[in-house]
Coordinates of C-alpha atoms in Angstrom, one line a residue:
M1 CA -32.6 84.1 -22.3
T2 CA -33.3 80.4 -22.1
T3 CA -36.9 79.2 -22.4
L4 CA -38.3 76.5 -20.2
S5 CA -41.3 74.2 -20.6
A6 CA -44.3 75.3 -18.6
G7 CA -44.0 72.6 -15.9
K8 CA -40.3 73.1 -15.4
L9 CA -40.6 76.9 -15.1
W10 CA -43.5 76.6 -12.6
G11 CA -41.7 74.0 -10.6
L12 CA -38.6 76.1 -10.3
R13 CA -40.6 79.1 -9.2
R14 CA -42.4 77.0 -6.6
L15 CA -39.1 75.9 -5.1
A16 CA -37.8 79.4 -4.7
D17 CA -38.9 82.4 -2.7
E18 CA -40.4 85.4 -4.5
K19 CA -36.9 86.7 -5.3
G20 CA -35.7 83.5 -6.8
R21 CA -33.5 82.1 -4.0
F22 CA -33.8 78.6 -2.7
K23 CA -34.2 78.1 1.1
M24 CA -35.0 74.4 1.1
L25 CA -35.3 72.0 4.0
A26 CA -34.5 68.3 3.7
V27 CA -36.5 65.9 5.7
D28 CA -36.0 62.9 3.4
Q29 CA -33.1 61.3 5.2
R30 CA -33.5 57.7 6.0
P31 CA -30.3 56.1 7.5
P32 CA -29.2 59.3 9.3
I33 CA -32.6 59.3 11.1
K34 CA -33.4 55.6 11.3
N35 CA -30.0 54.4 12.5
P36 CA -29.8 56.6 15.7
I37 CA -33.4 55.8 16.5
K38 CA -33.0 52.0 16.3
A39 CA -29.8 52.3 18.3
M40 CA -31.6 54.3 21.0
R41 CA -34.6 51.9 20.9
G42 CA -32.4 48.8 20.8
T43 CA -34.5 47.4 17.9
A44 CA -33.5 45.8 14.7
E45 CA -35.4 48.4 12.8
A46 CA -36.4 51.9 13.7
P47 CA -40.1 52.0 14.6
Y48 CA -42.1 53.6 11.8
E49 CA -44.0 55.9 14.2
D50 CA -40.7 57.3 15.6
V51 CA -39.2 58.1 12.2
A52 CA -42.5 59.5 10.8
G53 CA -43.1 61.4 14.0
F54 CA -39.8 63.2 13.9
K55 CA -40.2 64.1 10.2
L56 CA -43.7 65.4 10.9
M57 CA -42.3 67.6 13.7
L58 CA -39.6 69.0 11.4
V59 CA -42.2 70.0 8.8
E60 CA -44.5 71.6 11.5
E61 CA -41.7 73.5 13.2
L62 CA -39.4 74.6 10.4
Q63 CA -41.4 75.0 7.2
A64 CA -42.4 78.6 7.9
E65 CA -38.8 79.7 7.2
T66 CA -38.4 77.7 4.0
S67 CA -39.2 78.1 0.4
A68 CA -39.6 74.3 -0.1
V69 CA -39.4 71.0 1.7
L70 CA -37.8 67.8 0.5
M71 CA -39.8 64.7 1.5
D72 CA -39.4 60.9 1.1
P73 CA -42.3 58.6 0.2
H74 CA -41.7 56.3 3.1
F75 CA -42.2 58.5 6.1
A76 CA -42.3 62.2 5.4
L77 CA -44.8 62.5 2.5
P78 CA -47.6 60.3 3.9
R79 CA -47.4 62.0 7.3
G80 CA -46.2 65.5 6.3
L81 CA -48.5 66.3 3.4
S82 CA -51.5 66.9 5.7
V83 CA -49.6 69.7 7.5
A84 CA -47.3 70.9 4.7
S85 CA -48.0 74.5 3.7
P86 CA -49.5 74.9 0.2
A87 CA -47.4 78.1 0.0
K88 CA -44.2 76.0 0.0
G89 CA -42.7 74.0 -2.8
M90 CA -42.6 70.2 -2.4
I91 CA -39.6 68.1 -3.6
V92 CA -39.9 64.3 -3.4
T93 CA -37.1 61.8 -3.3
L94 CA -36.8 59.1 -5.9
E95 CA -33.6 57.3 -5.1
D96 CA -33.4 54.3 -2.8
S97 CA -31.2 54.8 0.3
I98 CA -30.0 51.2 -0.1
F99 CA -27.3 51.2 -2.7
R100 CA -25.4 48.3 -4.1
E101 CA -21.7 48.2 -3.0
T102 CA -19.5 46.5 -5.6
A103 CA -15.8 46.0 -6.0
T104 CA -15.6 49.0 -8.3
G105 CA -18.1 51.3 -6.5
R106 CA -21.7 52.0 -5.6
L107 CA -24.7 51.6 -7.8
S108 CA -27.9 53.5 -7.3
D109 CA -31.5 52.6 -8.0
E110 CA -35.0 54.0 -7.6
I111 CA -37.2 53.3 -4.6
D112 CA -39.3 50.3 -5.4
D113 CA -42.9 51.0 -6.4
W114 CA -42.0 54.7 -6.9
S115 CA -41.5 56.8 -10.0
V116 CA -41.4 60.3 -11.5
E117 CA -45.0 59.8 -12.6
K118 CA -46.1 59.1 -9.1
I119 CA -44.2 62.1 -7.7
K120 CA -45.9 64.3 -10.3
R121 CA -49.4 62.8 -9.6
A122 CA -48.9 63.2 -5.8
G123 CA -48.3 67.0 -6.3
G124 CA -44.6 67.1 -6.3
D125 CA -43.0 70.3 -7.7
A126 CA -39.6 68.6 -8.3
V127 CA -37.9 65.2 -8.3
K128 CA -34.8 64.8 -6.2
V129 CA -32.2 62.1 -6.9
L130 CA -28.9 61.4 -5.2
A131 CA -26.2 59.5 -7.1
W132 CA -23.0 58.3 -5.6
Y133 CA -20.2 58.9 -8.1
R134 CA -16.5 58.5 -8.4
P135 CA -15.2 59.6 -11.8
D136 CA -11.9 57.9 -11.2
T137 CA -13.3 54.4 -10.8
D138 CA -14.2 51.7 -13.3
A139 CA -15.7 53.0 -16.5
A140 CA -18.6 50.5 -16.3
N141 CA -19.5 51.7 -12.9
C142 CA -19.5 55.3 -14.0
R143 CA -21.5 54.4 -17.1
A144 CA -24.2 52.6 -14.9
Q145 CA -24.5 55.7 -12.7
E146 CA -24.7 57.9 -15.7
D147 CA -27.4 55.7 -17.3
F148 CA -29.4 55.8 -14.0
A149 CA -29.3 59.6 -13.9
K150 CA -30.1 60.0 -17.6
R151 CA -33.1 57.6 -17.4
I152 CA -34.6 59.8 -14.6
G153 CA -33.8 63.0 -16.5
E154 CA -35.8 61.7 -19.5
A155 CA -38.7 60.8 -17.3
C156 CA -38.7 64.3 -15.7
Q157 CA -38.8 65.7 -19.2
A158 CA -41.7 63.5 -20.1
Y159 CA -43.7 64.5 -17.1
D160 CA -42.5 68.1 -17.3
I161 CA -41.2 68.4 -13.7
P162 CA -37.9 69.9 -12.5
Y163 CA -35.0 67.5 -11.9
L164 CA -32.9 68.2 -8.8
F165 CA -29.8 66.1 -8.9
E166 CA -27.4 65.5 -6.0
L167 CA -23.9 64.3 -6.3
L168 CA -21.7 62.7 -3.6
V169 CA -18.2 61.3 -3.9
Y170 CA -17.4 58.4 -1.5
P171 CA -14.6 56.1 -0.4
L172 CA -14.0 53.1 -2.7
P173 CA -13.4 49.7 -1.2
G174 CA -10.0 49.6 0.5
E175 CA -9.7 53.4 0.8
A176 CA -9.4 55.2 4.1
D177 CA -12.5 56.2 6.1
Q178 CA -14.6 53.4 4.6
T179 CA -18.2 53.8 5.6
K180 CA -21.7 53.3 4.2
D181 CA -23.0 56.2 6.2
Y182 CA -24.3 59.3 4.6
V183 CA -21.4 61.5 5.7
E184 CA -18.9 63.6 3.9
M185 CA -15.8 61.8 2.7
A186 CA -13.1 63.1 5.0
A187 CA -10.3 62.5 2.4
K188 CA -12.2 63.6 -0.7
Q189 CA -10.3 65.2 -3.5
A190 CA -11.5 68.4 -5.1
D191 CA -10.7 67.0 -8.6
N192 CA -13.2 64.2 -8.1
V193 CA -16.0 66.6 -7.0
L194 CA -15.4 69.0 -9.9
E195 CA -15.1 66.2 -12.5
S196 CA -18.3 64.7 -11.3
V197 CA -20.1 68.0 -11.8
R198 CA -18.5 68.4 -15.2
R199 CA -19.8 65.0 -16.4
F200 CA -23.4 65.6 -15.3
A201 CA -23.5 69.2 -16.6
D202 CA -24.0 67.7 -20.0
P203 CA -27.5 68.8 -21.2
A204 CA -28.2 65.1 -22.1
F205 CA -28.9 64.4 -18.4
G206 CA -31.7 67.0 -18.3
I207 CA -30.7 68.3 -14.8
D208 CA -32.4 71.6 -13.8
I209 CA -30.8 72.2 -10.4
F210 CA -27.6 70.7 -8.9
K211 CA -27.4 69.9 -5.2
L212 CA -23.7 70.0 -4.6
E213 CA -21.2 69.2 -1.9
S214 CA -18.3 71.4 -0.9
P215 CA -15.2 70.6 -3.1
V216 CA -13.1 70.5 0.1
P217 CA -14.0 68.8 3.5
A218 CA -16.3 71.2 5.4
K219 CA -14.5 70.5 8.7
G220 CA -11.4 72.2 7.3
I221 CA -13.0 75.1 5.5
G222 CA -12.3 77.8 8.1
D223 CA -14.4 80.9 8.2
G224 CA -15.4 81.0 4.6
T225 CA -12.7 83.5 3.5
D226 CA -9.9 81.2 2.2
G227 CA -8.8 82.3 -1.3
A228 CA -7.7 78.9 -2.5
T229 CA -10.9 77.3 -1.4
Q230 CA -12.9 80.1 -3.1
K231 CA -11.2 79.3 -6.4
L232 CA -12.5 75.7 -6.2
F233 CA -16.0 76.9 -5.5
D234 CA -15.8 79.4 -8.4
E235 CA -14.8 76.6 -10.7
M236 CA -17.6 74.4 -9.5
G237 CA -20.1 77.1 -10.2
R238 CA -18.7 77.7 -13.6
I239 CA -18.9 74.0 -14.5
A240 CA -22.4 73.6 -13.1
A241 CA -23.7 76.1 -15.7
R242 CA -27.2 76.1 -14.2
P243 CA -28.8 76.9 -10.9
W244 CA -27.1 75.1 -8.0
V245 CA -27.5 74.8 -4.2
M246 CA -25.4 73.5 -1.4
L247 CA -26.0 70.4 0.6
S248 CA -24.8 70.1 4.2
A249 CA -23.6 66.4 4.3
G250 CA -23.8 66.3 8.0
A251 CA -21.6 69.5 8.5
G252 CA -22.0 71.4 11.7
M253 CA -23.8 74.7 11.8
A254 CA -20.7 77.0 11.7
E255 CA -19.1 74.8 9.0
F256 CA -22.1 74.9 6.8
E257 CA -22.4 78.6 7.2
A258 CA -18.8 78.9 6.0
V259 CA -19.6 76.6 3.1
L260 CA -22.5 78.9 2.1
K261 CA -20.3 82.0 2.1
H262 CA -18.0 80.4 -0.5
A263 CA -20.9 79.0 -2.5
Y264 CA -22.7 82.3 -2.7
A265 CA -19.6 84.1 -3.7
A266 CA -19.4 81.6 -6.6
G267 CA -23.0 82.1 -7.7
A268 CA -25.0 79.5 -5.8
S269 CA -28.7 80.2 -5.6
G270 CA -29.4 78.8 -2.1
Y271 CA -29.3 75.6 -0.1
L272 CA -31.1 72.3 0.4
A273 CA -30.0 71.1 3.9
G274 CA -31.2 69.0 6.7
R275 CA -28.8 67.8 9.3
A276 CA -26.9 71.1 9.7
I277 CA -30.3 72.5 10.7
W278 CA -31.9 69.8 12.9
S279 CA -29.1 67.4 14.1
E280 CA -28.5 69.1 17.5
P281 CA -32.1 68.9 18.7
F282 CA -32.4 65.3 17.3
K283 CA -29.8 64.2 19.9
A284 CA -32.5 64.6 22.5
F285 CA -34.5 61.6 21.1
P286 CA -36.7 60.1 22.4
D287 CA -37.6 63.1 24.5
W288 CA -40.1 64.6 22.0
D289 CA -40.7 67.8 24.1
A290 CA -36.9 68.4 24.2
I291 CA -36.6 67.9 20.5
R292 CA -39.4 70.3 19.7
A293 CA -37.9 72.9 22.1
G294 CA -34.5 72.5 20.5
L295 CA -36.0 73.0 17.0
R296 CA -37.5 76.3 18.2
Q297 CA -34.6 77.5 20.2
T298 CA -31.7 76.3 18.1
S299 CA -32.8 75.3 14.6
L300 CA -35.2 78.2 13.8
P301 CA -32.7 80.9 14.7
Y302 CA -30.1 79.2 12.6
V303 CA -32.4 78.9 9.6
K304 CA -33.2 82.6 9.9
R305 CA -29.4 83.4 10.0
I306 CA -28.6 81.4 6.9
N307 CA -31.7 82.8 5.2
A308 CA -30.4 86.3 5.8
L309 CA -27.1 85.2 4.3
T310 CA -28.9 83.8 1.4
D311 CA -31.0 87.0 0.9
E312 CA -27.8 89.1 0.9
H313 CA -25.5 87.0 -1.2
A314 CA -27.2 84.1 -3.1
M315 CA -27.8 84.6 -6.8
P316 CA -31.5 84.4 -7.9
W317 CA -31.8 81.2 -10.0
F318 CA -33.0 83.1 -13.1
D319 CA -29.9 85.3 -12.9
T320 CA -27.5 82.4 -13.5
P321 CA -25.7 82.5 -16.8
L322 CA -28.1 79.9 -18.3
Y323 CA -31.0 82.2 -18.0
G324 CA -29.4 85.6 -18.0
G325 CA -32.0 87.3 -15.8
K326 CA -35.1 86.1 -17.5
A327 CA -36.6 82.7 -17.9
E328 CA -39.9 82.3 -19.8
I329 CA -41.9 79.4 -21.1
A330 CA -41.5 78.2 -24.6
H331 CA -44.1 79.5 -27.1
A332 CA -45.4 82.2 -24.8
D333 CA -47.8 83.4 -27.4
A334 CA -51.0 82.3 -29.1
S335 CA -49.3 79.1 -30.3
F336 CA -48.9 77.8 -26.7
R337 CA -51.7 75.4 -26.5
H338 CA -50.8 73.9 -29.9
S339 CA -47.1 73.7 -29.3
Y340 CA -47.1 72.5 -25.7
S341 CA -46.9 68.7 -25.7
G342 CA -47.1 68.1 -22.0
M343 CA -44.1 66.0 -22.5
G344 CA -41.3 68.3 -21.4
G345 CA -41.3 71.2 -23.8
A346 CA -42.0 72.4 -27.3

């Protein structure tokens, strides 16, 4: 059994359902929502009311089937908090969607005027950070991304809030399928995905939950029964060595469902997904009535289907090898008030 600080334990419990499985909806996307809207509107920037209005609709229509919702501080949080269910966990994004592209790779940073402290003060149950990472690129680039992740991990420990960390490999300058879009790298190598997880599994980063991509392109994953693919997922789960969930990375509904089958067989505890759930109805923009109808007729049944899959096959987060079936707070006795520092643990 591994003990947790009080804030970390409570936050993890808030994100999961009562049986310890994560069914989490992402509405924090920025370019994947802003870019189609500005293209449809024919404007240089996506109108704030359009982006915020769509995110508000996602919360209203889909949160009932979730265990937690991931929001950004630009659009989703200021509009969604008033309608968000207090029975659901709230994850808040910290990383800026605008990254720096260099000759040796991407560099991530926090959203300006935003911090772990502000997320905690605003009522967040967890901090989410996405880091672009290529373990096979320049050592200085890797080190900068590792320092970025570690700095946030230390802040999450200081403010005693769970750290949910997302990793994405991406094409380096000059490689095929070069894009700055938030899409799965079509030619990604499983070794790069697995090595990225291995590096950040070091306890020094303070990561509580991994949000991971498929080690193979989702479009070629088949029906979720391929043995060679399963071995890669099994290895990813072994390396993660803590609770982990799957991201959808823009995969289609059937593709993501197949990804989840592999992930759950490898010990994943759920999902944190957005576009696989709501991208089809979003195509009706700017017809708001059609979008809402699509969310009810297409997205909700899909969420119920992957929730049933999660209920049947996902591993409760406290059953992962790190916790061995039981996670308790440190100093769960008369010494608690003396020993708890409020700064991440004992």
